[in-house]
Coordinates of C-alpha atoms in Angstrom, one line a residue:
X1 CA 97.6 -122.5 97.4
X2 CA 97.0 -122.8 101.1
X3 CA 94.7 -120.6 103.1
X4 CA 93.9 -120.3 106.8
X5 CA 90.2 -119.8 107.3
X6 CA 87.5 -119.8 109.9
X7 CA 84.3 -121.8 109.3
X8 CA 81.4 -119.6 110.5
X9 CA 79.2 -122.6 110.9
X10 CA 81.3 -124.4 113.5
X11 CA 83.7 -121.6 114.5
X12 CA 86.5 -124.0 113.6
X13 CA 89.8 -123.0 112.1
X14 CA 90.6 -124.9 108.9
X15 CA 93.5 -125.1 106.4
X16 CA 92.2 -125.0 102.8
X17 CA 94.3 -126.3 100.0
X18 CA 93.4 -125.3 96.4
X19 CA 95.0 -126.0 93.0
X20 CA 97.5 -123.4 91.9
X21 CA 95.3 -122.5 89.0
X22 CA 91.5 -122.6 88.7
X23 CA 90.4 -125.6 86.6
X24 CA 88.7 -124.3 83.4
X25 CA 88.5 -127.4 81.1
X26 CA 85.2 -129.3 80.9
X27 CA 85.1 -132.0 83.6
X28 CA 88.4 -130.8 85.2
X29 CA 86.7 -129.8 88.5
X30 CA 84.9 -133.1 88.7
X31 CA 88.1 -135.0 87.9
X32 CA 89.9 -133.0 90.7
X33 CA 87.2 -133.9 93.2
X34 CA 87.3 -137.6 92.3
X35 CA 91.0 -137.7 92.6
X36 CA 91.2 -135.9 96.0
X37 CA 88.2 -137.7 97.5
X38 CA 89.8 -141.0 96.6
X39 CA 93.0 -140.0 98.4
X40 CA 91.0 -138.5 101.3
X41 CA 89.6 -142.0 102.1
X42 CA 93.1 -143.2 103.0
X43 CA 93.6 -143.5 106.8
X44 CA 97.2 -143.3 108.1
X45 CA 98.8 -141.6 111.1
X46 CA 100.9 -139.4 108.9
X47 CA 98.1 -138.4 106.4
X48 CA 95.9 -135.5 107.5
X49 CA 92.2 -136.4 107.5
X50 CA 90.1 -134.1 105.2
X51 CA 87.1 -132.4 106.9
X52 CA 85.6 -131.4 103.6
X53 CA 86.2 -131.7 99.9
X54 CA 84.0 -129.3 97.9
X55 CA 83.8 -126.4 95.4
X56 CA 83.3 -122.7 96.0
X57 CA 82.9 -120.2 93.1
X58 CA 84.4 -122.8 90.7
X59 CA 87.4 -123.3 93.0
X60 CA 87.7 -126.9 94.3
X61 CA 89.3 -127.2 97.7
X62 CA 90.1 -129.7 100.5
X63 CA 89.9 -128.6 104.1
X64 CA 91.9 -130.0 107.1
X65 CA 91.3 -129.2 110.8
X66 CA 93.8 -126.6 112.0
X67 CA 93.7 -127.9 115.6
X68 CA 96.1 -130.8 114.8
X69 CA 99.1 -128.4 114.4
X70 CA 100.7 -125.6 112.5
X71 CA 102.2 -125.7 109.1
X72 CA 105.8 -126.7 108.9
X73 CA 106.6 -123.3 107.3
X74 CA 105.2 -121.7 110.5
X75 CA 107.2 -124.0 112.7
X76 CA 110.4 -123.0 111.0
X77 CA 109.7 -119.3 111.8
X78 CA 109.8 -120.2 115.5
X79 CA 112.7 -122.7 115.2
X80 CA 114.6 -122.0 112.0
X81 CA 117.4 -124.4 112.6
X82 CA 116.1 -127.8 113.9
X83 CA 118.7 -130.5 114.7
X84 CA 119.6 -133.1 112.1
X85 CA 117.9 -135.8 114.2
X86 CA 114.7 -133.8 114.5
X87 CA 114.7 -133.1 110.7
X88 CA 115.2 -136.8 109.9
X89 CA 112.3 -137.7 112.2
X90 CA 110.0 -135.3 110.4
X91 CA 111.1 -136.5 106.9
X92 CA 110.7 -140.1 108.0
X93 CA 107.1 -139.4 108.9
X94 CA 106.4 -137.8 105.6
X95 CA 107.9 -140.8 103.8
X96 CA 105.8 -143.2 105.8
X97 CA 102.6 -141.3 104.7
X98 CA 103.8 -141.1 101.1
X99 CA 104.7 -144.8 101.0
X100 CA 101.2 -145.7 102.2
X101 CA 99.6 -143.4 99.7
X102 CA 101.8 -144.6 96.8
X103 CA 100.9 -148.2 97.7
X104 CA 97.2 -147.2 97.6
X105 CA 97.5 -145.6 94.1
X106 CA 97.6 -141.9 95.2
X107 CA 100.4 -139.3 95.0
X108 CA 100.8 -135.8 96.4
X109 CA 102.2 -134.1 93.2
X110 CA 103.2 -130.9 95.0
X111 CA 104.9 -131.4 98.3
X112 CA 105.8 -128.1 100.0
X113 CA 106.5 -126.8 103.6
X114 CA 103.0 -125.5 103.7
X115 CA 101.5 -128.9 102.8
X116 CA 102.9 -130.4 106.0
X117 CA 101.1 -130.0 109.4
X118 CA 103.2 -130.5 112.5
X119 CA 102.0 -130.8 116.1
X120 CA 103.7 -129.5 119.3
X121 CA 105.0 -133.0 119.9
X122 CA 106.6 -133.1 116.4
X123 CA 104.0 -135.4 114.8
X124 CA 103.9 -134.6 111.0
X125 CA 100.9 -135.1 108.8
X126 CA 100.8 -134.7 105.0
X127 CA 97.8 -132.7 103.8
X128 CA 95.8 -132.6 100.6
X129 CA 97.0 -135.6 98.6
X130 CA 96.4 -135.3 94.9
X131 CA 95.3 -131.6 95.1
X132 CA 97.8 -130.2 92.7
X133 CA 95.2 -129.9 89.9
X134 CA 96.5 -132.7 87.7
X135 CA 93.0 -133.6 86.8
X136 CA 93.8 -136.9 85.3
X137 CA 92.0 -139.2 87.7
X138 CA 89.9 -142.3 87.3
X139 CA 87.0 -140.5 85.6
X140 CA 89.3 -139.6 82.6
X141 CA 90.2 -143.3 82.3
X142 CA 86.6 -144.3 82.4
X143 CA 85.8 -141.9 79.5
X144 CA 88.6 -143.3 77.4
X145 CA 87.4 -146.9 78.1
X146 CA 83.8 -146.2 77.2
X147 CA 84.8 -144.3 74.0
X148 CA 87.4 -146.8 72.7
X149 CA 86.1 -150.0 74.1
X150 CA 87.4 -152.7 76.5
X151 CA 90.1 -153.8 74.1
X152 CA 92.0 -150.6 75.1
X153 CA 91.8 -151.4 78.9
X154 CA 95.3 -152.9 79.1
X155 CA 96.9 -149.8 77.4
X156 CA 95.0 -147.4 79.6
X157 CA 96.0 -149.3 82.7
X158 CA 99.7 -149.3 81.6
X159 CA 99.6 -145.6 81.0
X160 CA 98.0 -145.0 84.4
X161 CA 100.6 -147.2 86.2
X162 CA 103.4 -145.4 84.4
X163 CA 102.0 -142.0 85.3
X164 CA 101.6 -143.0 88.9
X165 CA 105.2 -144.3 89.1
X166 CA 106.4 -141.0 87.7
X167 CA 104.3 -139.0 90.2
X168 CA 105.5 -141.2 93.1
X169 CA 109.1 -140.7 91.9
X170 CA 108.6 -136.9 91.9
X171 CA 107.2 -137.1 95.4
X172 CA 110.3 -139.0 96.6
X173 CA 112.6 -136.4 94.9
X174 CA 110.6 -133.6 96.5
X175 CA 111.3 -135.3 99.9
X176 CA 115.0 -135.1 99.1
X177 CA 114.7 -131.4 98.3
X178 CA 112.8 -131.0 101.6
X179 CA 115.6 -132.8 103.5
X180 CA 118.2 -130.5 102.0
X181 CA 116.2 -127.4 102.9
X182 CA 115.7 -128.5 106.5
X183 CA 119.3 -129.6 107.1
X184 CA 121.0 -126.7 105.4
X185 CA 118.6 -123.9 106.4
X186 CA 118.6 -122.4 102.9
X187 CA 116.6 -123.1 99.8
X188 CA 118.4 -125.3 97.2
X189 CA 119.1 -123.5 93.9
X190 CA 117.8 -120.3 95.6
X191 CA 114.3 -121.4 94.8
X192 CA 111.6 -121.6 97.6
X193 CA 109.1 -123.6 95.5
X194 CA 110.0 -127.3 95.8
X195 CA 108.1 -128.3 92.7
X196 CA 110.2 -125.8 90.6
X197 CA 113.3 -127.3 92.2
X198 CA 112.2 -130.8 91.3
X199 CA 111.7 -129.7 87.7
X200 CA 115.3 -128.5 87.5
X201 CA 116.7 -131.8 88.8
X202 CA 117.4 -135.0 86.9
X203 CA 115.6 -136.6 85.1
X204 CA 113.5 -133.6 84.3
X205 CA 116.4 -131.0 84.3
X206 CA 120.2 -130.8 84.3
X207 CA 120.8 -129.5 87.9
X208 CA 121.6 -131.4 91.0
X209 CA 122.0 -130.3 94.6
X210 CA 124.4 -131.4 97.4
X211 CA 124.5 -130.4 101.0
X212 CA 126.9 -127.5 101.7
X213 CA 129.8 -128.2 104.1
X214 CA 128.8 -125.3 106.3
X215 CA 125.5 -125.0 108.0
X216 CA 123.6 -124.4 111.2
X217 CA 124.6 -127.9 112.5
X218 CA 127.4 -130.4 111.6
X219 CA 126.0 -133.1 109.2
X220 CA 127.2 -136.7 109.9
X221 CA 128.8 -138.4 107.0
X222 CA 126.2 -141.1 106.7
X223 CA 123.3 -138.5 106.7
X224 CA 125.2 -136.4 104.1
X225 CA 125.4 -139.5 101.8
X226 CA 121.7 -140.2 102.2
X227 CA 120.7 -136.6 101.4
X228 CA 123.1 -136.3 98.4
X229 CA 121.9 -139.6 96.9
X230 CA 118.3 -138.4 97.1
X231 CA 119.0 -135.5 94.7
X232 CA 121.9 -137.0 92.7
X233 CA 122.6 -135.9 89.2
X234 CA 122.2 -139.6 88.1
X235 CA 118.5 -140.6 88.1
X236 CA 119.6 -144.3 88.5
X237 CA 121.1 -143.4 91.9
X238 CA 117.9 -141.9 93.2
X239 CA 115.8 -143.8 95.8
X240 CA 113.5 -146.0 93.8
X241 CA 110.5 -145.4 96.2
X242 CA 109.6 -143.8 99.5
X243 CA 110.3 -147.0 101.4
X244 CA 113.9 -147.3 100.3
X245 CA 114.5 -143.6 101.2
X246 CA 112.7 -144.3 104.6
X247 CA 114.8 -147.4 105.2
X248 CA 118.1 -145.5 104.8
X249 CA 117.0 -142.6 107.1
X250 CA 115.6 -145.0 109.8
X251 CA 118.9 -147.0 109.7
X252 CA 120.8 -143.8 110.3
X253 CA 118.4 -142.8 113.2
X254 CA 118.7 -146.2 114.8
X255 CA 122.5 -146.1 114.6
X256 CA 122.6 -142.6 116.1
X257 CA 120.2 -143.5 118.9
X258 CA 122.2 -146.6 119.9
X259 CA 125.7 -145.1 119.4
X260 CA 128.4 -147.7 119.1
X261 CA 125.9 -150.5 119.6
X262 CA 123.8 -149.4 116.6
X263 CA 125.4 -151.8 114.0
X264 CA 125.1 -154.7 116.3
X265 CA 121.5 -154.0 117.3
X266 CA 120.7 -153.8 113.6
X267 CA 121.8 -157.4 113.2
X268 CA 121.0 -159.2 116.5
X269 CA 117.4 -160.1 115.8
X270 CA 118.3 -161.4 112.3
X271 CA 121.3 -163.4 113.6
X272 CA 119.0 -165.1 116.1
X273 CA 116.4 -165.9 113.5
X274 CA 118.4 -167.0 110.4
X275 CA 122.0 -167.2 111.7
X276 CA 125.1 -165.5 110.4
X277 CA 125.2 -167.4 107.1
X278 CA 123.5 -170.5 105.8
X279 CA 125.5 -173.7 105.8
X280 CA 126.7 -175.1 102.5
X281 CA 124.8 -177.9 100.8
X282 CA 125.6 -181.3 102.3
X283 CA 126.9 -179.9 105.6
X284 CA 125.5 -182.8 107.7
X285 CA 127.2 -185.5 105.6
X286 CA 130.5 -183.6 105.6
X287 CA 130.4 -183.3 109.4
X288 CA 129.7 -187.0 109.8
X289 CA 132.8 -187.7 107.7
X290 CA 134.8 -185.4 109.8
X291 CA 133.6 -187.2 112.9
X292 CA 135.2 -190.3 111.6
X293 CA 138.6 -188.5 111.2
X294 CA 139.6 -188.9 114.9
X295 CA 142.9 -190.3 113.8
X296 CA 143.7 -187.4 111.5
X297 CA 145.6 -184.3 112.4
X298 CA 143.6 -181.3 113.6
X299 CA 145.1 -179.2 110.9
X300 CA 143.6 -181.4 108.2
X301 CA 140.2 -181.4 109.9
X302 CA 140.4 -177.6 110.2
X303 CA 141.2 -177.4 106.4
X304 CA 137.9 -179.2 105.6
X305 CA 135.9 -177.0 108.0
X306 CA 137.3 -173.8 106.5
X307 CA 135.6 -174.8 103.2
X308 CA 132.3 -174.0 104.9
X309 CA 132.2 -170.3 105.8
X310 CA 129.1 -170.6 108.0
X311 CA 130.5 -173.4 110.1
X312 CA 133.8 -171.6 110.5
X313 CA 132.1 -168.5 111.8
X314 CA 129.9 -170.5 114.1
X315 CA 132.8 -172.3 115.7
X316 CA 134.7 -169.0 116.2
X317 CA 131.5 -167.5 117.7
X318 CA 131.0 -170.4 120.0
X319 CA 134.5 -170.8 121.4
X320 CA 134.9 -167.0 121.9
X321 CA 131.5 -166.5 123.6
X322 CA 131.7 -165.2 127.2
X323 CA 129.9 -168.4 128.4
X324 CA 132.6 -170.7 127.0
X325 CA 135.4 -168.4 128.1
X326 CA 133.9 -168.4 131.6
X327 CA 133.7 -172.2 131.8
X328 CA 137.0 -173.1 130.1
X329 CA 139.7 -171.9 132.5
X330 CA 142.5 -172.3 129.9
X331 CA 140.8 -169.9 127.5
X332 CA 142.1 -166.4 128.4
X333 CA 142.7 -164.9 124.9
X334 CA 140.5 -164.9 121.8
X335 CA 140.6 -168.1 119.7
X336 CA 141.6 -167.0 116.1
X337 CA 142.0 -170.4 114.4
X338 CA 139.7 -173.3 113.6
X339 CA 142.5 -175.6 114.8
X340 CA 142.3 -174.2 118.3
X341 CA 138.4 -174.2 118.2
X342 CA 138.4 -177.9 117.3
X343 CA 140.8 -178.6 120.2
X344 CA 138.5 -176.9 122.6
X345 CA 135.1 -178.2 121.5
X346 CA 136.0 -181.6 120.0
X347 CA 134.3 -183.2 117.0
X348 CA 131.1 -183.5 119.0
X349 CA 131.2 -179.8 119.4
X350 CA 131.7 -179.4 115.7
X351 CA 128.6 -181.6 115.1
X352 CA 126.5 -179.4 117.5
X353 CA 127.7 -176.3 115.7
X354 CA 126.8 -177.7 112.3
X355 CA 123.3 -178.8 113.5
X356 CA 122.6 -175.2 114.8
X357 CA 123.1 -173.7 111.3
X358 CA 120.3 -172.7 108.9
X359 CA 120.5 -174.9 105.8
X360 CA 121.3 -173.4 102.4
X361 CA 120.0 -171.0 101.2
X362 CA 118.1 -169.9 104.3
X363 CA 115.4 -167.3 103.5
X364 CA 117.1 -166.2 100.2
X365 CA 115.5 -166.4 96.8
X366 CA 117.2 -168.3 94.1
X367 CA 118.7 -165.1 92.6
X368 CA 119.9 -163.8 95.9
X369 CA 121.4 -167.2 96.8
X370 CA 123.3 -167.2 93.6
X371 CA 124.7 -163.7 94.5
X372 CA 125.7 -164.9 97.9
X373 CA 127.4 -167.9 96.5
X374 CA 129.4 -165.7 94.1
X375 CA 130.4 -163.4 97.0
X376 CA 131.5 -166.3 99.1
X377 CA 133.7 -167.6 96.2
X378 CA 135.2 -164.1 95.9
X379 CA 135.9 -164.0 99.7
X380 CA 137.5 -167.5 99.6
X381 CA 139.6 -166.3 96.7
X382 CA 140.8 -163.4 98.7
X383 CA 141.6 -165.7 101.7
X384 CA 143.6 -168.0 99.5
X385 CA 145.4 -165.1 97.9
X386 CA 146.3 -163.8 101.3
X387 CA 147.8 -167.2 102.2
X388 CA 149.9 -167.1 99.0
X389 CA 151.1 -163.6 99.7
X390 CA 151.9 -164.0 103.4
X391 CA 155.5 -163.3 104.4
X392 CA 157.6 -166.3 105.7
X393 CA 156.7 -167.5 109.1
X394 CA 153.1 -166.3 109.3
X395 CA 150.3 -168.8 110.1
X396 CA 148.4 -169.5 106.9
X397 CA 145.1 -170.2 108.6
X398 CA 145.2 -166.9 110.6
X399 CA 146.0 -165.0 107.4
X400 CA 143.1 -166.7 105.6
X401 CA 140.6 -165.9 108.4
X402 CA 141.8 -162.3 108.6
X403 CA 141.2 -161.8 104.9
X404 CA 137.8 -163.5 105.1
X405 CA 136.7 -161.5 108.1
X406 CA 137.6 -158.3 106.4
X407 CA 134.6 -159.2 104.2
X408 CA 132.3 -160.1 107.2
X409 CA 130.2 -156.9 106.7
X410 CA 129.7 -157.6 103.0
X411 CA 128.7 -161.2 103.7
X412 CA 126.2 -160.2 106.4
X413 CA 124.7 -157.4 104.2
X414 CA 124.4 -159.8 101.2
X415 CA 122.6 -162.5 103.3
X416 CA 120.5 -160.3 105.6
X417 CA 119.8 -157.3 103.3
X418 CA 120.0 -158.7 99.8
X419 CA 117.9 -156.0 98.0
X420 CA 119.8 -153.2 99.8
X421 CA 123.1 -154.9 99.0
X422 CA 122.2 -154.8 95.3
X423 CA 121.5 -151.1 95.6
X424 CA 124.9 -150.6 97.2
X425 CA 126.5 -152.4 94.2
X426 CA 124.7 -150.2 91.7
X427 CA 125.8 -147.0 93.5
X428 CA 129.4 -148.2 93.4
X429 CA 129.3 -148.7 89.6
X430 CA 131.0 -146.1 87.4
X431 CA 128.5 -144.2 85.2
X432 CA 128.9 -142.0 82.1
X433 CA 129.6 -138.4 82.9
X434 CA 126.9 -137.6 80.3
X435 CA 124.0 -140.0 80.3
X436 CA 123.6 -139.6 76.5
X437 CA 127.3 -140.0 75.7
X438 CA 128.8 -142.8 73.6
X439 CA 129.9 -146.1 75.3
X440 CA 133.6 -145.2 75.2
X441 CA 133.0 -141.7 76.7
X442 CA 134.6 -140.8 80.0
X443 CA 132.9 -142.2 83.1
X444 CA 132.2 -140.7 86.5
X445 CA 133.5 -142.8 89.4
X446 CA 131.0 -144.7 91.4
X447 CA 130.5 -144.2 95.1
X448 CA 132.8 -145.8 97.7
X449 CA 131.4 -148.8 99.5
X450 CA 131.2 -146.8 102.7
X451 CA 129.3 -143.9 101.0
X452 CA 126.9 -146.3 99.2
X453 CA 126.2 -148.3 102.4
X454 CA 125.5 -145.1 104.2
X455 CA 123.1 -144.0 101.5
X456 CA 121.2 -147.3 101.4
X457 CA 121.4 -148.7 105.0
X458 CA 122.2 -145.5 106.9
X459 CA 125.3 -147.3 108.3
X460 CA 128.7 -148.5 107.2
X461 CA 128.9 -152.2 106.0
X462 CA 132.4 -152.5 107.6
X463 CA 130.9 -151.2 110.9
X464 CA 128.3 -154.0 110.8
X465 CA 131.1 -156.7 110.4
X466 CA 133.2 -155.1 113.2
X467 CA 130.3 -155.0 115.6
X468 CA 129.4 -158.7 115.0
X469 CA 133.0 -159.7 115.4
X470 CA 133.2 -157.8 118.7
X471 CA 130.0 -159.5 119.8
X472 CA 131.7 -162.8 119.2
X473 CA 134.5 -161.8 121.5
X474 CA 137.3 -161.9 118.9
X475 CA 139.3 -159.3 120.7
X476 CA 140.8 -155.9 119.9
X477 CA 143.7 -157.3 118.0
X478 CA 141.5 -159.2 115.6
X479 CA 139.2 -156.2 115.3
X480 CA 142.2 -154.1 114.2
X481 CA 143.3 -156.7 111.7
X482 CA 139.8 -157.1 110.0
X483 CA 139.6 -153.4 109.2
X484 CA 140.6 -153.0 105.6
X485 CA 143.2 -150.4 104.9
X486 CA 141.7 -147.2 103.5
X487 CA 142.3 -147.2 99.7
X488 CA 142.7 -143.4 99.6
X489 CA 145.6 -143.4 102.0
X490 CA 149.2 -144.6 101.6
X491 CA 150.3 -147.9 103.1
X492 CA 152.6 -147.3 106.0
X493 CA 155.3 -149.6 107.3
X494 CA 153.9 -152.2 109.7
X495 CA 154.7 -151.7 113.4
X496 CA 154.3 -155.4 114.3
X497 CA 152.8 -158.7 113.4
X498 CA 149.2 -157.4 113.8
X499 CA 149.9 -154.8 111.1
X500 CA 151.6 -157.3 108.8
X501 CA 148.6 -159.6 108.9
X502 CA 146.2 -156.7 108.3
X503 CA 148.3 -155.3 105.4
X504 CA 148.6 -158.8 103.8
X505 CA 144.9 -159.4 104.0
X506 CA 144.1 -156.0 102.6
X507 CA 146.5 -156.5 99.7
X508 CA 144.8 -159.8 98.9
X509 CA 141.3 -158.3 98.9
X510 CA 142.5 -155.4 96.8
X511 CA 144.2 -157.7 94.4
X512 CA 141.0 -159.8 93.9
X513 CA 138.9 -156.6 93.5
X514 CA 141.4 -155.3 90.9
X515 CA 141.3 -158.6 89.0
X516 CA 137.5 -158.7 88.9
X517 CA 137.3 -155.0 88.0
X518 CA 139.7 -155.6 85.0
X519 CA 138.2 -158.9 84.0
X520 CA 134.6 -159.1 85.2
X521 CA 133.6 -161.8 82.7
X522 CA 136.4 -164.0 83.9
X523 CA 134.8 -164.2 87.3
X524 CA 131.3 -164.6 86.0
X525 CA 132.0 -167.3 83.4
X526 CA 135.6 -168.5 84.1
X527 CA 136.9 -167.1 80.8
X528 CA 138.3 -163.7 79.6
X529 CA 136.0 -161.3 77.8
X530 CA 136.1 -161.5 74.0
X531 CA 137.2 -158.3 72.3
X532 CA 138.2 -157.9 68.6
X533 CA 141.9 -158.5 68.5
X534 CA 144.1 -155.6 67.4
X535 CA 141.3 -153.1 67.6
X536 CA 142.0 -149.7 69.3
X537 CA 139.3 -150.5 71.9
X538 CA 140.9 -153.9 72.6
X539 CA 144.3 -152.3 73.1
X540 CA 142.9 -149.6 75.3
X541 CA 140.9 -152.1 77.3
X542 CA 143.9 -154.3 77.7
X543 CA 146.1 -151.5 78.9
X544 CA 143.5 -150.3 81.4
X545 CA 143.0 -153.9 82.7
X546 CA 146.8 -154.3 83.1
X547 CA 147.1 -151.0 85.0
X548 CA 144.1 -152.0 87.2
X549 CA 145.6 -155.4 88.0
X550 CA 149.0 -153.9 88.8
X551 CA 147.7 -151.3 91.3
X552 CA 147.8 -153.6 94.4
X553 CA 151.4 -154.6 93.5
X554 CA 152.5 -151.0 93.3
X555 CA 150.6 -150.0 96.4
X556 CA 152.1 -152.8 98.6
X557 CA 155.5 -153.1 96.9
X558 CA 157.3 -151.3 99.8
X559 CA 155.6 -152.9 102.7
X560 CA 155.2 -156.5 101.5
X561 CA 157.8 -156.6 98.7
X562 CA 155.1 -157.4 96.1
X563 CA 155.7 -157.3 92.3
X564 CA 153.1 -157.7 89.6
X565 CA 154.4 -161.2 88.9
X566 CA 154.1 -162.3 92.5
X567 CA 150.5 -161.0 92.8
X568 CA 149.5 -162.7 89.5
X569 CA 151.1 -166.0 90.7
X570 CA 149.3 -165.6 94.1
X571 CA 145.9 -165.1 92.3
X572 CA 146.5 -168.1 90.0
X573 CA 147.4 -170.2 93.0
X574 CA 144.3 -169.0 94.8
X575 CA 141.9 -169.7 91.9
X576 CA 143.2 -173.2 91.7
X577 CA 142.6 -173.6 95.4
X578 CA 139.0 -172.4 95.0
X579 CA 138.5 -175.0 92.3
X580 CA 140.3 -177.9 94.0
X581 CA 140.1 -177.1 97.7
X582 CA 143.8 -177.9 98.1
X583 CA 146.0 -176.1 100.7
X584 CA 147.8 -173.0 99.5
X585 CA 151.5 -172.4 99.9
X586 CA 153.3 -169.0 99.7
X587 CA 154.4 -167.8 96.3
X588 CA 158.1 -168.1 95.4
X589 CA 160.0 -165.6 97.4
X590 CA 162.3 -164.9 94.4
X591 CA 159.3 -163.0 92.9
X592 CA 159.2 -160.6 95.9
X593 CA 161.1 -157.3 96.4
X594 CA 162.5 -156.4 99.7
X595 CA 159.8 -155.4 102.3
X596 CA 160.5 -152.8 104.9
X597 CA 160.0 -155.2 107.8
X598 CA 161.6 -158.3 109.1
X599 CA 158.9 -161.1 109.1
X600 CA 158.4 -162.7 112.5
X601 CA 156.3 -165.8 113.2
X602 CA 152.7 -165.0 114.3
X603 CA 151.8 -168.5 115.5
X604 CA 150.9 -167.1 119.0
X605 CA 147.9 -165.4 117.4
X606 CA 146.4 -168.8 116.8

C-alpha cells in the first residue's frame, strides 16, 4: 500500500509504503524492518532514499520524500500516452536501479506504477525496496543457523541465493509487464496489479502477453521484439537479469537516437580497440612467406590471404578507405577482390595490414574463441559453396567474398558481443510447444535471427554488418549483394549480375544452414549422428533431414537451375576445400537445371 501523508513535525509531504497485509507472525515485523533497512542503505541515482523506516500501530512502513516527484501512476493521469522513446527511457532507469539492487542482494518483490517516483525532468526512482512483506530476511537465516549449527550454513546460503535469484527474476518480469502497460496504454490480461499479472505468466502460470498491433503510438519492430521477449511464454527466453534487459533497451535507444548511423556507432569504439576480427594463429609467419612469393601470380597470393578472414577484411577496409581513394588517382570504384587490393598496396602493404591486426583470440575467452572459430569455419564453408554453385563466367573470388560478407554482422556480433550472440542463438532454437511434452512432441519454431538480435541487442545483426561495410567504402553495389535474401519471400529472377551474385551467395548460405540444421553433429564432430537403424524415429529423422537439405535446391531451382544433387556436390566440394584449403571449381553443369537468366561475366566487379 502507498499513502501520501503530511509529517506534522516537519510539515513535509511524504510517500509511505506499507506491506499489503499487516505482519502478524512472531518476529515478522522485525524481519521486515531488517530487510527494508538493509535495502535502504543502498545509494543509487534511481533508488529513492528512505527518510524513515519505522512502525506505527503494528504497521511497518518506509517513508520517501514527496518533493522529488510524483508517482508514475499520477504522471500517467496527466500524460496517458507517453512516446515509446519516453517509455523506454523510464524503464531503463528502473532497470538500472534494479540491477544495482540485485547485485547488492536486495529485490523489490512488488513493482507497481505507484512504487515509481518520477520528476518533472523524467528522472525515475524506485521506492521501497523489499517492502512487500516477504519477511524472510537475514534475521530468519541467523535463527536457523543458531538452531541447527554451522554445519547447515552452506544449505542456508544456497536457499537464500536461490530465493534471491527467483525474486530478482520476478522483478525483471514485472519490468516487462510495466513496459507492455506503458507502450500499449492498457493493462495486460485486464489486470491492473502487476504482481498478479506476473503470477499468471510463465514460469508461475500459463499465460503470456504480447504487444497489440494497435495502440496510441506505432511500435518499432525492434522494440516490439524486446517487449514480447520480456514476457514470453517460454521462461528460457526471458531476460536472465535486469542488465540483459537494460542492454537490449539501451541498444534500441542508441540506434533510434543515431538513426542510420546507429549500428556503426555501436561498433566504432570496439573496432578501434580490438579490430574487426582477430588474426589467425601464425599470421606473421604466413605473411613473411607471402612476402617471398614475389614471383608468384597475384591470384595465388590472394588465395592464401583469403584463408585468414581478418586479414582479408583489413585489406578491403584499407584499400577502400577514403584516404587511400583520395591518394590513389586510379582508384575510382570500390575494390571488391583481394587480388586488386594486393596490386594496390603491394606485399609490404599486406605486411603492414597483418601487423595492425589483434592476435588470436583477442579479448575472447577460450569458450568464446572456440565458438568464433566454428562460425568462421561455417562462413568459409558458405563461401566455398558459393564458388561451387556460381554460374559460368562469374569471378570465383567475388562470389566467395559476397557469401562471406553476408555473414559480416554475425562475425562482428560473435567477436564483439559473445554473450549476447549466445543469447541470440538460444532464442533461434526451436522449443517444445508444451514444456512438459515428450521429446518427439511438436516443437514451436524459434525466433528469426532478426527478431532475436532485436530482442538481445536492440538492433539487427545484418544492419551492423551493412553499416561497417559502408564505413569501409565498399559501395552501394556490394551493400546490395551482401544483404541476404529474405527467407520468407520467393526468389525473383535476377535483373543483372549484381542480383546473380547476391542470389548465389544467399543460396550457398541457406544450403550450409540447412545442412547444419539437418546434421548438427556432423558439423560439430565431423560425423553423422548415430540413430538406431530401421527405427521409426530414425526414418522420420532421416526424412526430415532430407527435406531440410533439399529446401535450398527447391527454392533456387528456377533462378540458378539448382538440383538437390548439384547442391550436395557443391557442399561436398566446399567441405573438402575447408579441410585442404584447395581452390574450388564450379560443380558439373550437367547437374543443373535451366536457370531463368543468361549468365554474364562479372569480372568488372573485381
